[in-house]
mmCIF file of C-alpha atoms and ligand atoms in Angstrom:
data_model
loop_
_atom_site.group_PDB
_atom_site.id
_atom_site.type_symbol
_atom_site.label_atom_id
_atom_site.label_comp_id
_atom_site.label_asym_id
_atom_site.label_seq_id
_atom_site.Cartn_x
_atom_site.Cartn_y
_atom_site.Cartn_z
ATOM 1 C CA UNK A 539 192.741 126.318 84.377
ATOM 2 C CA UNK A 540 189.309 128.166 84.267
ATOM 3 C CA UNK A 541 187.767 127.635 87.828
ATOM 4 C CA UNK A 542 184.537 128.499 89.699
ATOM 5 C CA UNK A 543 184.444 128.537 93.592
ATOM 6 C CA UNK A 544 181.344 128.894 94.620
ATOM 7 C CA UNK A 545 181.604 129.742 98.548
ATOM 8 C CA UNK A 546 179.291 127.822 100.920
ATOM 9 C CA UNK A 547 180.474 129.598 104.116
ATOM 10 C CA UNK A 548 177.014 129.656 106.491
ATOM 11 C CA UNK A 549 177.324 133.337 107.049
ATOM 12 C CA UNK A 550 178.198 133.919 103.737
ATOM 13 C CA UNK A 551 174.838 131.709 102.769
ATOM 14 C CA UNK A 552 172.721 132.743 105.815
ATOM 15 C CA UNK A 553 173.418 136.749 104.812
ATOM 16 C CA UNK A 554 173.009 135.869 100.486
ATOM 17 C CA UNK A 555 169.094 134.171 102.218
ATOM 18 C CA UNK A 556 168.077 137.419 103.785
ATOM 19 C CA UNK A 557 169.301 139.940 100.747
ATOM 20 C CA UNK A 558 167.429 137.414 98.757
ATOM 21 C CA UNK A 559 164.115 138.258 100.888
ATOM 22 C CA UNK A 560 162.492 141.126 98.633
ATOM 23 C CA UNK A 561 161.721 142.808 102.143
ATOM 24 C CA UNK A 562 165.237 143.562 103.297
ATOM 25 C CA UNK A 563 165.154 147.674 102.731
ATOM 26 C CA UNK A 564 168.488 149.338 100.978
ATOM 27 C CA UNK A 565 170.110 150.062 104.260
ATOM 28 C CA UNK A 566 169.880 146.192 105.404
ATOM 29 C CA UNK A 567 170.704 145.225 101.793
ATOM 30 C CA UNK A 568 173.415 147.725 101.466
ATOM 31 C CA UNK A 569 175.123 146.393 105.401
ATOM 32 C CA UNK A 570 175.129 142.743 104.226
ATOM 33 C CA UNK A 571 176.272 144.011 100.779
ATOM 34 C CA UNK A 572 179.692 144.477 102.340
ATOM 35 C CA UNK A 573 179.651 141.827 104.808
ATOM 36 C CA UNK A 574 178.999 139.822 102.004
ATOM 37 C CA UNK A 575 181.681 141.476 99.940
ATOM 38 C CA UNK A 576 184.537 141.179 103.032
ATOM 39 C CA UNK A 577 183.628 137.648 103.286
ATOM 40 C CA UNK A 578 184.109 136.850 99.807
ATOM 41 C CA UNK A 579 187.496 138.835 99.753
ATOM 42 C CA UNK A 580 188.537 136.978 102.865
ATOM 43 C CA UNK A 581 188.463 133.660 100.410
ATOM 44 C CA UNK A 582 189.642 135.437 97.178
ATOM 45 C CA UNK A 583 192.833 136.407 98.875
ATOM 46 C CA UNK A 584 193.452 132.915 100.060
ATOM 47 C CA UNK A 585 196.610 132.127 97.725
ATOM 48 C CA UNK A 586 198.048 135.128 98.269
ATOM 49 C CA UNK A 587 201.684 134.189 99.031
ATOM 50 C CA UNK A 588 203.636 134.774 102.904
ATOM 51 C CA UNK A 589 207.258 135.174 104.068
ATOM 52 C CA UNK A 590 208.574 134.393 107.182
ATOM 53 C CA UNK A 591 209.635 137.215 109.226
ATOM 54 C CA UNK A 592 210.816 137.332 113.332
ATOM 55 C CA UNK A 593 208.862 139.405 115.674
ATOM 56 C CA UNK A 594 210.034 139.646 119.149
ATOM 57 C CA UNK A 595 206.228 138.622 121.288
ATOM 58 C CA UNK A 596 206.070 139.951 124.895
ATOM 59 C CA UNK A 597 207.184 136.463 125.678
ATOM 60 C CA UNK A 598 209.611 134.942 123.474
ATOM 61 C CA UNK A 599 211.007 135.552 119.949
ATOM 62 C CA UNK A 600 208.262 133.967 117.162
ATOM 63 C CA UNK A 601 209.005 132.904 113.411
ATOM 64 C CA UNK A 602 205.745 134.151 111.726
ATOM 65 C CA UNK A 603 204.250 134.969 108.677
ATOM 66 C CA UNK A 604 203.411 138.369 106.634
ATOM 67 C CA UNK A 605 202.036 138.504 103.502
ATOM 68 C CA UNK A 606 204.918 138.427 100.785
ATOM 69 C CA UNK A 607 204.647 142.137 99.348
ATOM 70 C CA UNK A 608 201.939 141.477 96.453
ATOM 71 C CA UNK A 609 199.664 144.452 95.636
ATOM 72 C CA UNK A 610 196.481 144.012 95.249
ATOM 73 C CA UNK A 611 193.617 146.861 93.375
ATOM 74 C CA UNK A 612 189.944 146.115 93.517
ATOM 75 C CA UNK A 613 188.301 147.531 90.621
ATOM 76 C CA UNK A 614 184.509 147.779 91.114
ATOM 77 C CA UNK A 615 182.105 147.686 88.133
ATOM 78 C CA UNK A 616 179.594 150.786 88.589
ATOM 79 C CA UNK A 617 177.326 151.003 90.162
ATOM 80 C CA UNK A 618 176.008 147.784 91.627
ATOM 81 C CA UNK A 619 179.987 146.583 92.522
ATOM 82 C CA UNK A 620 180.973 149.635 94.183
ATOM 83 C CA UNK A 621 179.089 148.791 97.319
ATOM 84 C CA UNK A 622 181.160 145.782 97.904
ATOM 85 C CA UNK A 623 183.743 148.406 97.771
ATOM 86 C CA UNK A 624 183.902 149.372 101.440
ATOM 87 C CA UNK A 625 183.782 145.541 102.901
ATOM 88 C CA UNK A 626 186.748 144.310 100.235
ATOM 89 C CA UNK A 627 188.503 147.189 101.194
ATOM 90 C CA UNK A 628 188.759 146.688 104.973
ATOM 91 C CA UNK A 629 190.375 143.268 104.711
ATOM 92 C CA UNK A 630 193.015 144.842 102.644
ATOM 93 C CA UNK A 631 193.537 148.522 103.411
ATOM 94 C CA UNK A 632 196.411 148.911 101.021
ATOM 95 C CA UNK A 633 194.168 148.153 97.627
ATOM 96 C CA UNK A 634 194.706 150.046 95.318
ATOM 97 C CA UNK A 635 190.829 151.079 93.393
ATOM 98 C CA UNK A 636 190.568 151.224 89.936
ATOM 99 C CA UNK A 637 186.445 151.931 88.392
ATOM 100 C CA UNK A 638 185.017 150.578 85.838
ATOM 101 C CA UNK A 639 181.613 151.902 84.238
ATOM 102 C CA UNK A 640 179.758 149.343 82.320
ATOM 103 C CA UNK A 641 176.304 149.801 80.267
ATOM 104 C CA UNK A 642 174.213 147.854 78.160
ATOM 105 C CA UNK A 643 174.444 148.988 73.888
ATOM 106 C CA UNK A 644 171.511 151.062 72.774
ATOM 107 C CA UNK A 645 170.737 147.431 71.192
ATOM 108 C CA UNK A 646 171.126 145.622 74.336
ATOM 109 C CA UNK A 647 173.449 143.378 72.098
ATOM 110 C CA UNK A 648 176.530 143.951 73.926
ATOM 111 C CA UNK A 649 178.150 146.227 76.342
ATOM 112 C CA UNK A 650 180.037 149.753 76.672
ATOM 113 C CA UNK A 651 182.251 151.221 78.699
ATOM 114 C CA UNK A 652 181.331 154.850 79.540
ATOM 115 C CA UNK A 653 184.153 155.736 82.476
ATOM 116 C CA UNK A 654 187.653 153.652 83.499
ATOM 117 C CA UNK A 655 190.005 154.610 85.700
ATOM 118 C CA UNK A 656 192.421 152.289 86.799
ATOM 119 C CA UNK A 657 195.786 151.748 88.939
ATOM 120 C CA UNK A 658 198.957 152.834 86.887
ATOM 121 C CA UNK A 659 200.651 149.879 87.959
ATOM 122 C CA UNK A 660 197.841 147.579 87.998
ATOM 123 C CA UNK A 661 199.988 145.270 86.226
ATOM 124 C CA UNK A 662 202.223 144.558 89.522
ATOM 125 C CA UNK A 663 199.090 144.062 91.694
ATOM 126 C CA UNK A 664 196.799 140.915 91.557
ATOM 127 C CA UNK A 665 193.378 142.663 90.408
ATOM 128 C CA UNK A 666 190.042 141.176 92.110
ATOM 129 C CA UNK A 667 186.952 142.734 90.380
ATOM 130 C CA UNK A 668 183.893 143.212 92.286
ATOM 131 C CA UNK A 669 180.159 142.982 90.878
ATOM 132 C CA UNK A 670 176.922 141.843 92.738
ATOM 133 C CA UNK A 671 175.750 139.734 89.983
ATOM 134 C CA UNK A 672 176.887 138.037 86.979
ATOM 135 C CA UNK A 673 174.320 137.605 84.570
ATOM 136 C CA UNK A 674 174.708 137.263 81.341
ATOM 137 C CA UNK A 675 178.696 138.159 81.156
ATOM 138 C CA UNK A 676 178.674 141.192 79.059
ATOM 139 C CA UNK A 677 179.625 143.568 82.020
ATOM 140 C CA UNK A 678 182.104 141.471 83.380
ATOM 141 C CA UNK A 679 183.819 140.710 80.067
ATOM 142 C CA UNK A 680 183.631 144.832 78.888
ATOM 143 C CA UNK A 681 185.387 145.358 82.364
ATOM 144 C CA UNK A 682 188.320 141.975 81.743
ATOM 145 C CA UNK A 683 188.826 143.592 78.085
ATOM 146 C CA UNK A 684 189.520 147.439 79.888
ATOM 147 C CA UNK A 685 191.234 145.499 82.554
ATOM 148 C CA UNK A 686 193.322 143.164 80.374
ATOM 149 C CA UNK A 687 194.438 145.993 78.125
ATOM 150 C CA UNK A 688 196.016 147.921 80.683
ATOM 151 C CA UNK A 689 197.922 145.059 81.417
ATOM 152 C CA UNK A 690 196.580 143.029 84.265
ATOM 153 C CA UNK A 691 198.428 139.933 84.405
ATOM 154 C CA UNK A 692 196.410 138.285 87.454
ATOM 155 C CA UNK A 693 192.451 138.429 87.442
ATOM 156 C CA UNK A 694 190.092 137.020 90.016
ATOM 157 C CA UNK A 695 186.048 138.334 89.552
ATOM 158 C CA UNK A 696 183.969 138.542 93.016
ATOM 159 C CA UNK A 697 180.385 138.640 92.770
ATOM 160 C CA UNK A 698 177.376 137.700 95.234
ATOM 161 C CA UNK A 699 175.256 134.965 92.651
ATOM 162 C CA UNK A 700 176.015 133.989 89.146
ATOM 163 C CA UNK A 701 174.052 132.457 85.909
ATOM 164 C CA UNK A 702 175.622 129.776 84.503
ATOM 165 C CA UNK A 703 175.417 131.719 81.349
ATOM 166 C CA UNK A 704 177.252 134.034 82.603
ATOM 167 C CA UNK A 705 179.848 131.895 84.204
ATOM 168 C CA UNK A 706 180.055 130.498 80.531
ATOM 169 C CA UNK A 707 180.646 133.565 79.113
ATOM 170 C CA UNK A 708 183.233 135.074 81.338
ATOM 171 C CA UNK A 709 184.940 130.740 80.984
ATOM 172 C CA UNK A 710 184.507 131.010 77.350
ATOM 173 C CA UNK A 711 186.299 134.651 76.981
ATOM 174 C CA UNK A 712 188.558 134.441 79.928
ATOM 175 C CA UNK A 713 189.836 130.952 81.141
ATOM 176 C CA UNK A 714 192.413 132.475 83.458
ATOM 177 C CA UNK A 715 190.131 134.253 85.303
ATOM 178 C CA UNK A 716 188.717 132.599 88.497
ATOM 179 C CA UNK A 717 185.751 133.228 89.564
ATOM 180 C CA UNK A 718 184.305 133.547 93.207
ATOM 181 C CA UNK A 719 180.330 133.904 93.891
ATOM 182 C CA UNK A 720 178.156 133.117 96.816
ATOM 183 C CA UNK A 721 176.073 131.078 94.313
ATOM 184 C CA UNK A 722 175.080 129.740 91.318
ATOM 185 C CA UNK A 723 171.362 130.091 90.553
ATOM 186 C CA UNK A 724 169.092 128.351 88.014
ATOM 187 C CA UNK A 725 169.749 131.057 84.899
ATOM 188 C CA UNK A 726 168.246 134.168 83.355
ATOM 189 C CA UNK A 727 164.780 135.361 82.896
ATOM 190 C CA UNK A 728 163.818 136.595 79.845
ATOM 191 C CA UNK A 729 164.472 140.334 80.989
ATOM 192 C CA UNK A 730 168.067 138.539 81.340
ATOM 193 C CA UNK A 731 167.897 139.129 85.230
ATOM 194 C CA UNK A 732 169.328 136.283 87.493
ATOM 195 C CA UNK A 733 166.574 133.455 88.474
ATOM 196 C CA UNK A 734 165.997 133.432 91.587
ATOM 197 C CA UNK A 735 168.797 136.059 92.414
ATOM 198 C CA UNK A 736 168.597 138.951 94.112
ATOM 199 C CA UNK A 737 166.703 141.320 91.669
ATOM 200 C CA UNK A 738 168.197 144.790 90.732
ATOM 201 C CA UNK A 739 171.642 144.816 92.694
ATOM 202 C CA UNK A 740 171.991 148.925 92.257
ATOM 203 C CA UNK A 741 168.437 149.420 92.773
ATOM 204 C CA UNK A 742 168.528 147.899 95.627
ATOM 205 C CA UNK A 743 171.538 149.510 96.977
ATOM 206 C CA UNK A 744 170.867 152.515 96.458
ATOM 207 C CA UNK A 745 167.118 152.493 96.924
ATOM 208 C CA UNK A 746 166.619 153.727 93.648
ATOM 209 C CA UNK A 747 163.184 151.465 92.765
HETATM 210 N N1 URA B 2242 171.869 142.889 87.308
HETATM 211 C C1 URA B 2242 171.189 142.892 88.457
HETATM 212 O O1 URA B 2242 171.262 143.837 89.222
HETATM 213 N N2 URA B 2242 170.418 141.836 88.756
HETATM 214 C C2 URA B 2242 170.330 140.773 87.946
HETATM 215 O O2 URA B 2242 169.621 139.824 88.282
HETATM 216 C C3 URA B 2242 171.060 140.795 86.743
HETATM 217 C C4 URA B 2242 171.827 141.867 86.442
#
């Protein structure tokens, strides 16, 4: 069953409003980048399964719960995913990374991969794929193919805001995948960037514009 969560968590809104704001500089945008990115993760992770284990408190003995011993590998898609890296990453230190380069086709009709590195046992682990935007799908669906191939069994995709073409596309390709984003905006422009959105996610990361 193909489903979208978009997350309406006030911080997670209140910190999407201010990367929004063309004046937040890369070293704001980056911050909230991973704030943004931990938050998300925080919900993404929500079904992963506990067992019951006994710790002795400084009071009393306690029936609690630990998570149940499934792996999890984040596999950003370069470059504009990898700075949600460091954020997903510190809600669950023991990720394993897999990377994932994505570009557009000299025709800009589809997409390439150009670098992928991913865990050798990524099929134990449930794999949660991290891009600031999806726009019109071809990145994320290069990256599911790569990821899908090595033999991924359980897919989630984390991004910040979303097209619903792109949502579409990544449906329409991959219904098992489920897909988290701090929102859904109107569509695409007609330089197939993300209305209102954010504008360049790696540009303005890295402060390369
Ligand atoms: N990539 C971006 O960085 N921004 C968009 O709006 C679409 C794709």
């Amino acid at each position: 069953m193909p489903t979208l969560h978009i997350l309406d968590h006030p911080l997670l809104q209140h910190k999407i409003s201010i990367m929004r704001d063309k004046n937040t500089g890369a070293k704001d945008f980056r911050e909230l980048v991973n704030e943004v990115a931990m938050l998300m993760t925080y919900e993404a992770t929500r079904d992963l399964p506990l067992r019951e284990v006994t710790v002795e408190t400084p009071i009393a003995v306690a029936k609690t719960k630990i998570i149940a011993g499934r792996k999890v590998a984040f596999v950003p898609i370069m470059r504009a995913g990898l700075g949600m890296l460091d954020g997903a990453n510190a809600l669950v230190p023991a990720a394993k990374v897999g990377h994932i380069g994505i570009c557009r086709t000299k025709d800009n009709n589809g997409s390439e991969c150009y670098y992928c590195k991913l865990p050798f046992d990524i099929n134990e682990r449930d794999v949660v794929v991290l891009d600031l935007m999806l726009a019109t799908g071809m990145s994320a669906i290069g990256a599911l193919e790569k990821i899908y191939e090595s033999g991924a069994k359980t897919v989630k995709f984390v991004c910040v805001a979303a097209s619903p073409e792109g949502v579409k596309a990544v449906q329409d390709a991959y219904p098992d995948v489920e897909i988290y984003t701090g929102a859904l905006d109107a569509g695409l422009n007609e330089e197939q960037y993300i209305t209102p959105g954010l504008g360049d996610g790696g540009d303005r990361i890295y402060g390369t514009k």
